[in-house]
mmCIF file of C-alpha atoms and ligand atoms in Angstrom:
data_model
loop_
_atom_site.group_PDB
_atom_site.id
_atom_site.type_symbol
_atom_site.label_atom_id
_atom_site.label_comp_id
_atom_site.label_asym_id
_atom_site.label_seq_id
_atom_site.Cartn_x
_atom_site.Cartn_y
_atom_site.Cartn_z
ATOM 1 C CA UNK U 27 -59.674 14.898 -36.001
ATOM 2 C CA UNK U 28 -56.634 12.754 -36.299
ATOM 3 C CA UNK U 29 -54.405 11.978 -33.310
ATOM 4 C CA UNK U 30 -51.500 13.734 -35.011
ATOM 5 C CA UNK U 31 -53.444 16.939 -35.474
ATOM 6 C CA UNK U 32 -54.394 17.016 -31.736
ATOM 7 C CA UNK U 33 -50.776 16.433 -30.754
ATOM 8 C CA UNK U 34 -49.616 19.258 -33.057
ATOM 9 C CA UNK U 35 -52.146 21.616 -31.475
ATOM 10 C CA UNK U 36 -50.978 20.738 -27.976
ATOM 11 C CA UNK U 37 -47.354 21.316 -28.935
ATOM 12 C CA UNK U 38 -48.097 24.667 -30.582
ATOM 13 C CA UNK U 39 -50.271 25.768 -27.633
ATOM 14 C CA UNK U 40 -47.775 24.820 -24.900
ATOM 15 C CA UNK U 41 -45.706 27.687 -23.566
ATOM 16 C CA UNK U 42 -41.958 27.138 -23.808
ATOM 17 C CA UNK U 43 -41.573 27.329 -20.005
ATOM 18 C CA UNK U 44 -43.697 24.204 -19.596
ATOM 19 C CA UNK U 45 -41.338 22.109 -21.689
ATOM 20 C CA UNK U 46 -39.199 19.652 -19.713
ATOM 21 C CA UNK U 47 -35.758 21.195 -19.309
ATOM 22 C CA UNK U 48 -32.734 19.061 -20.046
ATOM 23 C CA UNK U 49 -31.113 17.918 -16.775
ATOM 24 C CA UNK U 50 -27.368 18.566 -16.937
ATOM 25 C CA UNK U 51 -25.397 15.336 -16.568
ATOM 26 C CA UNK U 52 -23.595 15.264 -13.213
ATOM 27 C CA UNK U 53 -19.907 15.969 -13.645
ATOM 28 C CA UNK U 54 -17.783 12.895 -13.394
ATOM 29 C CA UNK U 55 -15.345 12.856 -10.475
ATOM 30 C CA UNK U 56 -11.767 13.862 -11.202
ATOM 31 C CA UNK U 57 -9.197 11.087 -10.699
ATOM 32 C CA UNK U 58 -5.477 11.571 -11.224
ATOM 33 C CA UNK U 59 -3.426 8.629 -12.506
ATOM 34 C CA UNK U 60 0.194 8.861 -11.358
ATOM 35 C CA UNK U 61 2.474 6.400 -13.143
ATOM 36 C CA UNK U 62 5.697 4.933 -11.784
ATOM 37 C CA UNK U 63 6.354 2.135 -14.306
ATOM 38 C CA UNK U 64 6.181 -1.646 -13.901
ATOM 39 C CA UNK U 65 4.686 -4.371 -16.024
ATOM 40 C CA UNK U 66 1.486 -2.380 -16.461
ATOM 41 C CA UNK U 67 3.727 -0.126 -18.599
ATOM 42 C CA UNK U 68 5.669 -3.073 -20.005
ATOM 43 C CA UNK U 69 6.272 -3.647 -23.705
ATOM 44 C CA UNK U 70 7.521 -6.870 -25.268
ATOM 45 C CA UNK U 71 10.137 -7.319 -27.935
ATOM 46 C CA UNK U 72 7.842 -9.947 -29.497
ATOM 47 C CA UNK U 73 4.298 -8.775 -28.802
ATOM 48 C CA UNK U 74 1.607 -11.377 -28.398
ATOM 49 C CA UNK U 75 3.461 -13.706 -26.055
ATOM 50 C CA UNK U 76 3.579 -13.687 -22.272
ATOM 51 C CA UNK U 77 7.287 -13.209 -21.631
ATOM 52 C CA UNK U 78 10.291 -11.099 -22.597
ATOM 53 C CA UNK U 79 9.301 -7.507 -21.929
ATOM 54 C CA UNK U 80 10.707 -4.270 -20.584
ATOM 55 C CA UNK U 81 8.820 -2.946 -17.547
ATOM 56 C CA UNK U 82 8.331 0.806 -17.307
ATOM 57 C CA UNK U 83 8.236 1.548 -21.046
ATOM 58 C CA UNK U 84 4.792 2.931 -21.925
ATOM 59 C CA UNK U 85 3.984 6.460 -20.831
ATOM 60 C CA UNK U 86 1.064 7.241 -18.550
ATOM 61 C CA UNK U 87 -0.709 8.865 -21.518
ATOM 62 C CA UNK U 88 -0.408 5.663 -23.560
ATOM 63 C CA UNK U 89 -1.611 3.535 -20.642
ATOM 64 C CA UNK U 90 -4.690 5.684 -20.073
ATOM 65 C CA UNK U 91 -5.502 5.968 -23.789
ATOM 66 C CA UNK U 92 -5.468 2.183 -24.073
ATOM 67 C CA UNK U 93 -8.521 2.056 -21.753
ATOM 68 C CA UNK U 94 -11.111 4.410 -23.320
ATOM 69 C CA UNK U 95 -13.750 3.064 -20.884
ATOM 70 C CA UNK U 96 -12.100 5.108 -18.108
ATOM 71 C CA UNK U 97 -13.877 8.220 -19.340
ATOM 72 C CA UNK U 98 -17.266 6.663 -18.503
ATOM 73 C CA UNK U 99 -16.395 6.789 -14.818
ATOM 74 C CA UNK U 100 -14.040 9.706 -14.237
ATOM 75 C CA UNK U 101 -12.342 12.741 -15.671
ATOM 76 C CA UNK U 102 -8.784 11.503 -15.887
ATOM 77 C CA UNK U 103 -5.677 13.564 -15.219
ATOM 78 C CA UNK U 104 -2.248 12.016 -15.713
ATOM 79 C CA UNK U 105 1.191 12.465 -14.236
ATOM 80 C CA UNK U 106 4.426 10.620 -15.016
ATOM 81 C CA UNK U 107 6.203 10.383 -11.649
ATOM 82 C CA UNK U 108 8.737 7.715 -12.689
ATOM 83 C CA UNK U 109 8.920 5.018 -15.352
ATOM 84 C CA UNK U 110 10.946 2.165 -13.889
ATOM 85 C CA UNK U 111 10.754 -1.487 -12.931
ATOM 86 C CA UNK U 112 9.752 -1.430 -9.284
ATOM 87 C CA UNK U 113 12.965 -2.952 -7.829
ATOM 88 C CA UNK U 114 14.438 0.464 -8.768
ATOM 89 C CA UNK U 115 12.095 2.178 -6.289
ATOM 90 C CA UNK U 116 13.954 3.685 -3.323
ATOM 91 C CA UNK U 117 12.709 4.928 0.057
ATOM 92 C CA UNK U 118 13.389 8.464 -1.207
ATOM 93 C CA UNK U 119 10.822 7.793 -3.965
ATOM 94 C CA UNK U 120 8.246 6.754 -1.329
ATOM 95 C CA UNK U 121 8.790 10.024 0.487
ATOM 96 C CA UNK U 122 8.567 12.151 -2.663
ATOM 97 C CA UNK U 123 5.481 10.290 -3.906
ATOM 98 C CA UNK U 124 3.689 10.607 -0.580
ATOM 99 C CA UNK U 125 4.459 14.329 -0.406
ATOM 100 C CA UNK U 126 3.100 14.760 -3.916
ATOM 101 C CA UNK U 127 -0.101 12.833 -3.126
ATOM 102 C CA UNK U 128 -0.654 14.755 0.117
ATOM 103 C CA UNK U 129 -0.278 18.004 -1.828
ATOM 104 C CA UNK U 130 -2.677 16.903 -4.606
ATOM 105 C CA UNK U 131 -5.372 15.636 -2.265
ATOM 106 C CA UNK U 132 -5.733 19.104 -0.771
ATOM 107 C CA UNK U 133 -7.447 20.079 -4.039
ATOM 108 C CA UNK U 134 -11.209 20.229 -3.503
ATOM 109 C CA UNK U 135 -11.918 19.168 -7.078
ATOM 110 C CA UNK U 136 -9.863 15.969 -6.924
ATOM 111 C CA UNK U 137 -11.805 12.869 -5.819
ATOM 112 C CA UNK U 138 -9.015 10.303 -5.702
ATOM 113 C CA UNK U 139 -5.650 9.107 -6.972
ATOM 114 C CA UNK U 140 -4.519 5.957 -8.745
ATOM 115 C CA UNK U 141 -0.833 5.033 -8.682
ATOM 116 C CA UNK U 142 0.338 2.560 -11.327
ATOM 117 C CA UNK U 143 3.302 0.526 -10.082
ATOM 118 C CA UNK U 144 5.395 -2.576 -10.725
ATOM 119 C CA UNK U 145 4.106 -5.523 -8.740
ATOM 120 C CA UNK U 146 7.477 -6.599 -7.308
ATOM 121 C CA UNK U 147 7.658 -3.757 -4.781
ATOM 122 C CA UNK U 148 4.044 -2.649 -4.939
ATOM 123 C CA UNK U 149 3.249 -3.816 -1.416
ATOM 124 C CA UNK U 150 6.007 -1.689 0.121
ATOM 125 C CA UNK U 151 5.087 1.535 -1.691
ATOM 126 C CA UNK U 152 1.389 1.013 -0.965
ATOM 127 C CA UNK U 153 2.055 0.456 2.749
ATOM 128 C CA UNK U 154 4.274 3.543 2.993
ATOM 129 C CA UNK U 155 1.444 5.589 1.453
ATOM 130 C CA UNK U 156 -1.065 3.909 3.806
ATOM 131 C CA UNK U 157 0.957 5.180 6.766
ATOM 132 C CA UNK U 158 1.745 8.670 5.473
ATOM 133 C CA UNK U 159 -1.098 9.981 3.296
ATOM 134 C CA UNK U 160 -3.123 12.198 5.637
ATOM 135 C CA UNK U 161 -6.434 12.189 3.822
ATOM 136 C CA UNK U 162 -9.568 10.095 3.739
ATOM 137 C CA UNK U 163 -9.787 10.423 -0.053
ATOM 138 C CA UNK U 164 -9.109 7.173 -1.875
ATOM 139 C CA UNK U 165 -5.614 6.331 -3.065
ATOM 140 C CA UNK U 166 -5.449 3.118 -5.087
ATOM 141 C CA UNK U 167 -2.228 1.395 -6.125
ATOM 142 C CA UNK U 168 -2.490 -0.896 -9.125
ATOM 143 C CA UNK U 169 -0.231 -3.037 -11.278
ATOM 144 C CA UNK U 170 -0.345 -5.864 -13.764
ATOM 145 C CA UNK U 171 1.233 -9.275 -14.005
ATOM 146 C CA UNK U 172 1.136 -9.366 -17.818
ATOM 147 C CA UNK U 173 2.726 -6.698 -19.993
ATOM 148 C CA UNK U 174 0.572 -4.253 -21.881
ATOM 149 C CA UNK U 175 1.358 -5.906 -25.231
ATOM 150 C CA UNK U 176 0.861 -9.464 -23.931
ATOM 151 C CA UNK U 177 -1.989 -11.819 -24.723
ATOM 152 C CA UNK U 178 -4.971 -10.921 -22.551
ATOM 153 C CA UNK U 179 -3.192 -8.249 -20.489
ATOM 154 C CA UNK U 180 -4.570 -7.672 -16.993
ATOM 155 C CA UNK U 181 -3.413 -4.034 -16.797
ATOM 156 C CA UNK U 182 -6.414 -2.459 -18.591
ATOM 157 C CA UNK U 183 -9.088 -4.146 -16.440
ATOM 158 C CA UNK U 184 -7.048 -3.545 -13.283
ATOM 159 C CA UNK U 185 -6.690 0.151 -14.168
ATOM 160 C CA UNK U 186 -10.406 0.449 -14.904
ATOM 161 C CA UNK U 187 -11.254 -1.157 -11.546
ATOM 162 C CA UNK U 188 -8.739 1.072 -9.764
ATOM 163 C CA UNK U 189 -10.199 4.235 -11.312
ATOM 164 C CA UNK U 190 -13.766 3.164 -10.480
ATOM 165 C CA UNK U 191 -12.667 2.603 -6.886
ATOM 166 C CA UNK U 192 -10.786 5.916 -6.640
ATOM 167 C CA UNK U 193 -13.837 7.718 -8.078
ATOM 168 C CA UNK U 194 -16.246 6.158 -5.593
ATOM 169 C CA UNK U 195 -17.465 7.996 -2.470
ATOM 170 C CA UNK U 196 -17.721 4.546 -0.852
ATOM 171 C CA UNK U 197 -13.915 4.318 -0.927
ATOM 172 C CA UNK U 198 -13.389 7.291 1.396
ATOM 173 C CA UNK U 199 -11.768 6.441 4.722
ATOM 174 C CA UNK U 200 -10.714 2.971 3.573
ATOM 175 C CA UNK U 201 -7.021 3.809 3.620
ATOM 176 C CA UNK U 202 -4.679 3.219 0.725
ATOM 177 C CA UNK U 203 -5.909 0.243 -1.272
ATOM 178 C CA UNK U 204 -4.510 -2.149 -3.838
ATOM 179 C CA UNK U 205 -6.967 -3.104 -6.566
ATOM 180 C CA UNK U 206 -6.006 -6.177 -8.577
ATOM 181 C CA UNK U 207 -8.092 -8.900 -10.230
ATOM 182 C CA UNK U 208 -11.400 -7.303 -9.157
ATOM 183 C CA UNK U 209 -10.372 -7.423 -5.473
ATOM 184 C CA UNK U 210 -10.037 -4.387 -3.221
ATOM 185 C CA UNK U 211 -7.199 -5.138 -0.786
ATOM 186 C CA UNK U 212 -6.002 -3.084 2.144
ATOM 187 C CA UNK U 213 -2.455 -1.831 1.579
ATOM 188 C CA UNK U 214 -1.672 -2.952 5.138
ATOM 189 C CA UNK U 215 -2.220 -6.624 4.360
ATOM 190 C CA UNK U 216 -1.813 -7.128 0.620
ATOM 191 C CA UNK U 217 1.089 -9.159 -0.682
ATOM 192 C CA UNK U 218 2.314 -10.604 -3.950
ATOM 193 C CA UNK U 219 1.933 -14.351 -3.456
ATOM 194 C CA UNK U 220 2.921 -15.356 -6.991
ATOM 195 C CA UNK U 221 3.745 -13.612 -10.300
ATOM 196 C CA UNK U 222 0.629 -14.559 -12.255
ATOM 197 C CA UNK U 223 -2.803 -13.001 -12.494
ATOM 198 C CA UNK U 224 -4.689 -13.488 -9.241
ATOM 199 C CA UNK U 225 -1.401 -13.444 -7.353
ATOM 200 C CA UNK U 226 -2.232 -10.521 -5.050
ATOM 201 C CA UNK U 227 -3.841 -11.524 -1.790
ATOM 202 C CA UNK U 228 -4.303 -10.393 1.776
ATOM 203 C CA UNK U 229 -4.290 -13.889 3.266
ATOM 204 C CA UNK U 230 -6.558 -14.265 6.273
ATOM 205 C CA UNK U 231 -7.489 -10.603 6.726
ATOM 206 C CA UNK U 232 -7.576 -7.371 4.770
ATOM 207 C CA UNK U 233 -9.740 -7.906 1.704
ATOM 208 C CA UNK U 234 -12.090 -4.928 1.831
ATOM 209 C CA UNK U 235 -14.372 -5.664 -1.085
ATOM 210 C CA UNK U 236 -14.704 -6.368 -4.778
ATOM 211 C CA UNK U 237 -15.132 -4.396 -7.963
ATOM 212 C CA UNK U 238 -18.311 -5.879 -9.371
ATOM 213 C CA UNK U 239 -20.259 -5.057 -12.518
ATOM 214 C CA UNK U 240 -21.897 -2.047 -10.885
ATOM 215 C CA UNK U 241 -18.639 -0.810 -9.370
ATOM 216 C CA UNK U 242 -16.816 -1.122 -6.056
ATOM 217 C CA UNK U 243 -18.610 -2.907 -3.224
ATOM 218 C CA UNK U 244 -17.082 -2.741 0.269
ATOM 219 C CA UNK U 245 -17.665 -5.248 3.059
ATOM 220 C CA UNK U 246 -14.925 -4.413 5.592
ATOM 221 C CA UNK U 247 -12.946 -1.385 6.776
ATOM 222 C CA UNK U 248 -9.414 -1.324 8.251
ATOM 223 C CA UNK U 249 -9.402 -0.996 12.033
ATOM 224 C CA UNK U 250 -5.733 -0.013 12.386
ATOM 225 C CA UNK U 251 -4.689 3.666 12.263
ATOM 226 C CA UNK U 252 -4.186 5.209 8.829
ATOM 227 C CA UNK U 253 -5.120 8.231 6.707
ATOM 228 C CA UNK U 254 -6.242 11.319 8.640
ATOM 229 C CA UNK U 255 -5.536 9.385 11.845
ATOM 230 C CA UNK U 256 -1.842 8.780 11.157
ATOM 231 C CA UNK U 257 0.799 10.419 13.361
ATOM 232 C CA UNK U 258 3.478 10.222 10.691
ATOM 233 C CA UNK U 259 4.247 13.552 9.096
ATOM 234 C CA UNK U 260 6.849 13.442 6.355
ATOM 235 C CA UNK U 261 6.543 17.100 5.359
ATOM 236 C CA UNK U 262 9.973 17.934 6.729
ATOM 237 C CA UNK U 263 11.590 14.552 5.997
ATOM 238 C CA UNK U 264 13.695 13.719 2.952
ATOM 239 C CA UNK U 265 15.665 10.727 4.242
ATOM 240 C CA UNK U 266 14.279 7.842 6.268
ATOM 241 C CA UNK U 267 16.266 6.201 9.084
ATOM 242 C CA UNK U 268 18.335 3.174 8.061
ATOM 243 C CA UNK U 269 16.690 -0.110 9.054
ATOM 244 C CA UNK U 270 18.060 -3.542 8.131
ATOM 245 C CA UNK U 271 15.962 -6.627 7.444
ATOM 246 C CA UNK U 272 17.615 -9.945 8.304
ATOM 247 C CA UNK U 273 16.438 -13.559 8.250
ATOM 248 C CA UNK U 274 17.390 -15.983 10.984
ATOM 249 C CA UNK U 275 18.773 -19.281 9.669
ATOM 250 C CA UNK U 276 20.732 -22.249 11.040
ATOM 251 C CA UNK U 277 24.332 -21.198 11.537
ATOM 252 C CA UNK U 278 23.497 -17.503 11.109
ATOM 253 C CA UNK U 279 25.698 -14.906 12.774
ATOM 254 C CA UNK U 280 23.423 -11.878 12.572
ATOM 255 C CA UNK U 281 23.730 -8.776 10.416
ATOM 256 C CA UNK U 282 26.834 -6.670 9.929
ATOM 257 C CA UNK U 283 25.523 -3.199 10.460
ATOM 258 C CA UNK U 284 26.746 0.109 9.112
ATOM 259 C CA UNK U 285 27.312 3.025 11.477
ATOM 260 C CA UNK U 286 23.997 4.696 10.601
ATOM 261 C CA UNK U 287 21.703 1.773 11.345
ATOM 262 C CA UNK U 288 19.018 2.708 13.848
ATOM 263 C CA UNK U 289 16.840 -0.377 13.642
ATOM 264 C CA UNK U 290 16.826 -4.053 12.686
ATOM 265 C CA UNK U 291 13.895 -6.278 11.773
ATOM 266 C CA UNK U 292 14.838 -9.900 12.525
ATOM 267 C CA UNK U 293 12.701 -12.502 10.774
ATOM 268 C CA UNK U 294 12.202 -15.802 12.585
ATOM 269 C CA UNK U 295 9.403 -18.173 13.516
ATOM 270 C CA UNK U 296 10.883 -18.195 17.032
ATOM 271 C CA UNK U 297 14.370 -18.120 18.482
ATOM 272 C CA UNK U 298 17.777 -17.458 16.959
ATOM 273 C CA UNK U 299 20.915 -19.399 16.102
ATOM 274 C CA UNK U 300 23.693 -19.125 18.732
ATOM 275 C CA UNK U 301 25.750 -16.653 16.700
ATOM 276 C CA UNK U 302 22.671 -14.565 16.027
ATOM 277 C CA UNK U 303 21.833 -14.376 19.725
ATOM 278 C CA UNK U 304 25.222 -12.810 20.389
ATOM 279 C CA UNK U 305 24.780 -10.399 17.500
ATOM 280 C CA UNK U 306 21.292 -9.313 18.596
ATOM 281 C CA UNK U 307 22.410 -8.925 22.206
ATOM 282 C CA UNK U 308 25.109 -6.554 20.964
ATOM 283 C CA UNK U 309 22.627 -4.722 18.742
ATOM 284 C CA UNK U 310 20.324 -4.079 21.693
ATOM 285 C CA UNK U 311 23.224 -3.057 23.894
ATOM 286 C CA UNK U 312 24.088 -0.388 21.273
ATOM 287 C CA UNK U 313 20.554 1.006 21.537
ATOM 288 C CA UNK U 314 19.555 -0.110 18.045
ATOM 289 C CA UNK U 315 15.849 -0.967 18.070
ATOM 290 C CA UNK U 316 15.334 -4.685 17.420
ATOM 291 C CA UNK U 317 11.986 -5.835 16.024
ATOM 292 C CA UNK U 318 10.978 -9.457 15.548
ATOM 293 C CA UNK U 319 8.746 -10.385 12.601
ATOM 294 C CA UNK U 320 7.266 -13.744 11.636
ATOM 295 C CA UNK U 321 8.276 -14.817 8.076
ATOM 296 C CA UNK U 322 4.705 -15.034 6.804
ATOM 297 C CA UNK U 323 3.555 -11.891 8.578
ATOM 298 C CA UNK U 324 1.805 -13.625 11.463
ATOM 299 C CA UNK U 325 1.375 -12.162 14.918
ATOM 300 C CA UNK U 326 4.408 -12.296 17.210
ATOM 301 C CA UNK U 327 3.558 -12.622 20.891
ATOM 302 C CA UNK U 328 5.240 -10.512 23.558
ATOM 303 C CA UNK U 329 6.991 -7.269 22.814
ATOM 304 C CA UNK U 330 8.227 -4.245 24.672
ATOM 305 C CA UNK U 331 4.859 -3.410 26.202
ATOM 306 C CA UNK U 332 2.951 -6.634 25.771
ATOM 307 C CA UNK U 333 2.841 -9.841 27.767
ATOM 308 C CA UNK U 334 5.708 -12.246 27.420
ATOM 309 C CA UNK U 335 8.504 -13.809 29.373
ATOM 310 C CA UNK U 336 9.807 -11.758 32.259
ATOM 311 C CA UNK U 337 13.041 -9.830 32.460
ATOM 312 C CA UNK U 338 15.032 -12.871 33.421
ATOM 313 C CA UNK U 339 14.094 -14.584 30.172
ATOM 314 C CA UNK U 340 11.341 -17.152 29.993
ATOM 315 C CA UNK U 341 10.053 -20.097 28.117
ATOM 316 C CA UNK U 342 10.804 -19.997 24.442
ATOM 317 C CA UNK U 343 8.415 -21.083 21.763
ATOM 318 C CA UNK U 344 5.837 -19.755 19.350
ATOM 319 C CA UNK U 345 3.748 -18.206 22.110
ATOM 320 C CA UNK U 346 6.545 -16.555 24.012
ATOM 321 C CA UNK U 347 8.632 -14.568 21.537
ATOM 322 C CA UNK U 348 12.160 -13.571 22.360
ATOM 323 C CA UNK U 349 11.430 -9.884 22.787
ATOM 324 C CA UNK U 350 10.391 -9.066 26.271
ATOM 325 C CA UNK U 351 13.431 -10.310 28.101
ATOM 326 C CA UNK U 352 17.085 -10.571 27.195
ATOM 327 C CA UNK U 353 17.879 -13.332 24.713
ATOM 328 C CA UNK U 354 19.168 -16.598 26.166
ATOM 329 C CA UNK U 355 22.605 -16.046 27.610
ATOM 330 C CA UNK U 356 21.785 -12.416 28.251
ATOM 331 C CA UNK U 357 20.058 -12.735 31.606
ATOM 332 C CA UNK U 358 20.661 -9.767 33.858
ATOM 333 C CA UNK U 359 22.311 -7.610 31.158
ATOM 334 C CA UNK U 360 19.640 -4.920 31.442
ATOM 335 C CA UNK U 361 19.162 -4.630 27.681
ATOM 336 C CA UNK U 362 16.530 -2.390 26.101
ATOM 337 C CA UNK U 363 13.461 -4.499 25.320
ATOM 338 C CA UNK U 364 12.829 -5.423 21.746
ATOM 339 C CA UNK U 365 9.625 -5.054 19.798
ATOM 340 C CA UNK U 366 7.070 -7.583 18.491
ATOM 341 C CA UNK U 367 5.327 -7.218 15.156
ATOM 342 C CA UNK U 368 1.567 -7.510 15.131
ATOM 343 C CA UNK U 369 0.481 -9.299 12.001
ATOM 344 C CA UNK U 370 2.608 -7.541 9.408
ATOM 345 C CA UNK U 371 4.968 -8.829 6.733
ATOM 346 C CA UNK U 372 8.654 -8.354 7.627
ATOM 347 C CA UNK U 373 9.233 -5.920 4.746
ATOM 348 C CA UNK U 374 6.283 -3.845 5.967
ATOM 349 C CA UNK U 375 7.500 -4.043 9.561
ATOM 350 C CA UNK U 376 10.703 -2.456 8.268
ATOM 351 C CA UNK U 377 8.710 0.460 6.816
ATOM 352 C CA UNK U 378 6.746 0.986 10.024
ATOM 353 C CA UNK U 379 9.992 0.888 12.005
ATOM 354 C CA UNK U 380 11.573 3.464 9.663
ATOM 355 C CA UNK U 381 8.661 5.803 10.281
ATOM 356 C CA UNK U 382 8.535 5.088 14.011
ATOM 357 C CA UNK U 383 12.227 5.979 14.247
ATOM 358 C CA UNK U 384 11.484 9.422 12.813
ATOM 359 C CA UNK U 385 9.588 10.024 16.070
ATOM 360 C CA UNK U 386 11.317 8.022 18.808
ATOM 361 C CA UNK U 387 14.149 5.618 19.594
ATOM 362 C CA UNK U 388 12.441 4.273 22.715
ATOM 363 C CA UNK U 389 11.498 0.609 22.078
ATOM 364 C CA UNK U 390 8.403 0.914 24.282
ATOM 365 C CA UNK U 391 7.099 3.793 22.175
ATOM 366 C CA UNK U 392 8.050 1.918 18.994
ATOM 367 C CA UNK U 393 6.010 -1.011 20.315
ATOM 368 C CA UNK U 394 3.039 1.336 20.666
ATOM 369 C CA UNK U 395 3.289 2.140 16.933
ATOM 370 C CA UNK U 396 3.328 -1.579 16.174
ATOM 371 C CA UNK U 397 0.271 -2.061 18.400
ATOM 372 C CA UNK U 398 -1.739 0.744 16.807
ATOM 373 C CA UNK U 399 -0.861 0.718 13.073
HETATM 374 C C1 SIN D 428 8.073 -4.590 -11.702
HETATM 375 O O1 SIN D 428 7.824 -4.821 -10.520
HETATM 376 O O2 SIN D 428 8.341 -3.457 -12.130
HETATM 377 C C2 SIN D 428 8.089 -5.698 -12.691
HETATM 378 C C3 SIN D 428 7.124 -6.772 -12.365
HETATM 379 C C4 SIN D 428 5.687 -6.368 -12.421
HETATM 380 O O3 SIN D 428 5.303 -5.213 -12.496
HETATM 381 O O4 SIN D 428 4.848 -7.314 -12.393
#
């Protein structure tokens, strides 16, 4: 009896129920790509070069279709929120985008969200979302440094990595992330160091993991408050408080503030020019909350609730900070204390101050937000 005849007998004799049943493929997670514009949607007048392009040109549908590999990892939904170069992004856009994301993430069937964004203001939008999205589902902000029609564009691989991260259960609870150049960066710490590929970095802290061949791999988790743990609720907010950002420089005289300004972030390594000291003394006397940030985002010692020089003013220098007491020349003026930034870029300190001012104008309570977020 030949082998083939035996096999045919076995097949004929086997009842249908004994046949192995096909195992249904697990459904891919649903990820929504929300587009706002930027170089990732940029198109050149002369394709095939690196320069000369219009950001915010391609639609979200075109961007997603240009990366067919996305469908191996997720079921993709798309939404065109804006299509602009990111310097056009306003605080009102942050609020509207965060509201939209909070609403979408309530859907049980949605695993995560990817926001495509211009890289120039990406770090601000990502940090606003980090502070205001009340969910532990992944939200990933992604951009590109080369336009979509450029030679070797980075947008497609960045988008693929962002979608793989947003689709991953490992990304839950990690806060809003920025995925660029195979790196997973916390939105709290990421910054654009330079306008070429590889230019996004978190410096000394804040790189959470990498997107490797097998997908996202995490090594660290943010310790500061975010996501479900955030106190900031923007549901009833359309307009954020006005906060100015001002650099200290030799001969500076301080900012000229409009009547609606509630807060100022002053950027200095330590100390102020004489004219600035007068201006900041006046700002504090008016009850405007003054926050000091270090230019590179380093830690500023002191602050309204932290250690630092006493109320009569104290030693000045990198370890003292000008916050806790009145500025020089202001001894005994009983000014409200000012606030020290804890390892945050000045432009991000401005965002945290805007949100803090939606809850309090007390500098000591504002300091608490800077200590916890
Ligand atoms: C932009 O920020 O919209 C333009 C620059 C970029 O996306 O790299």
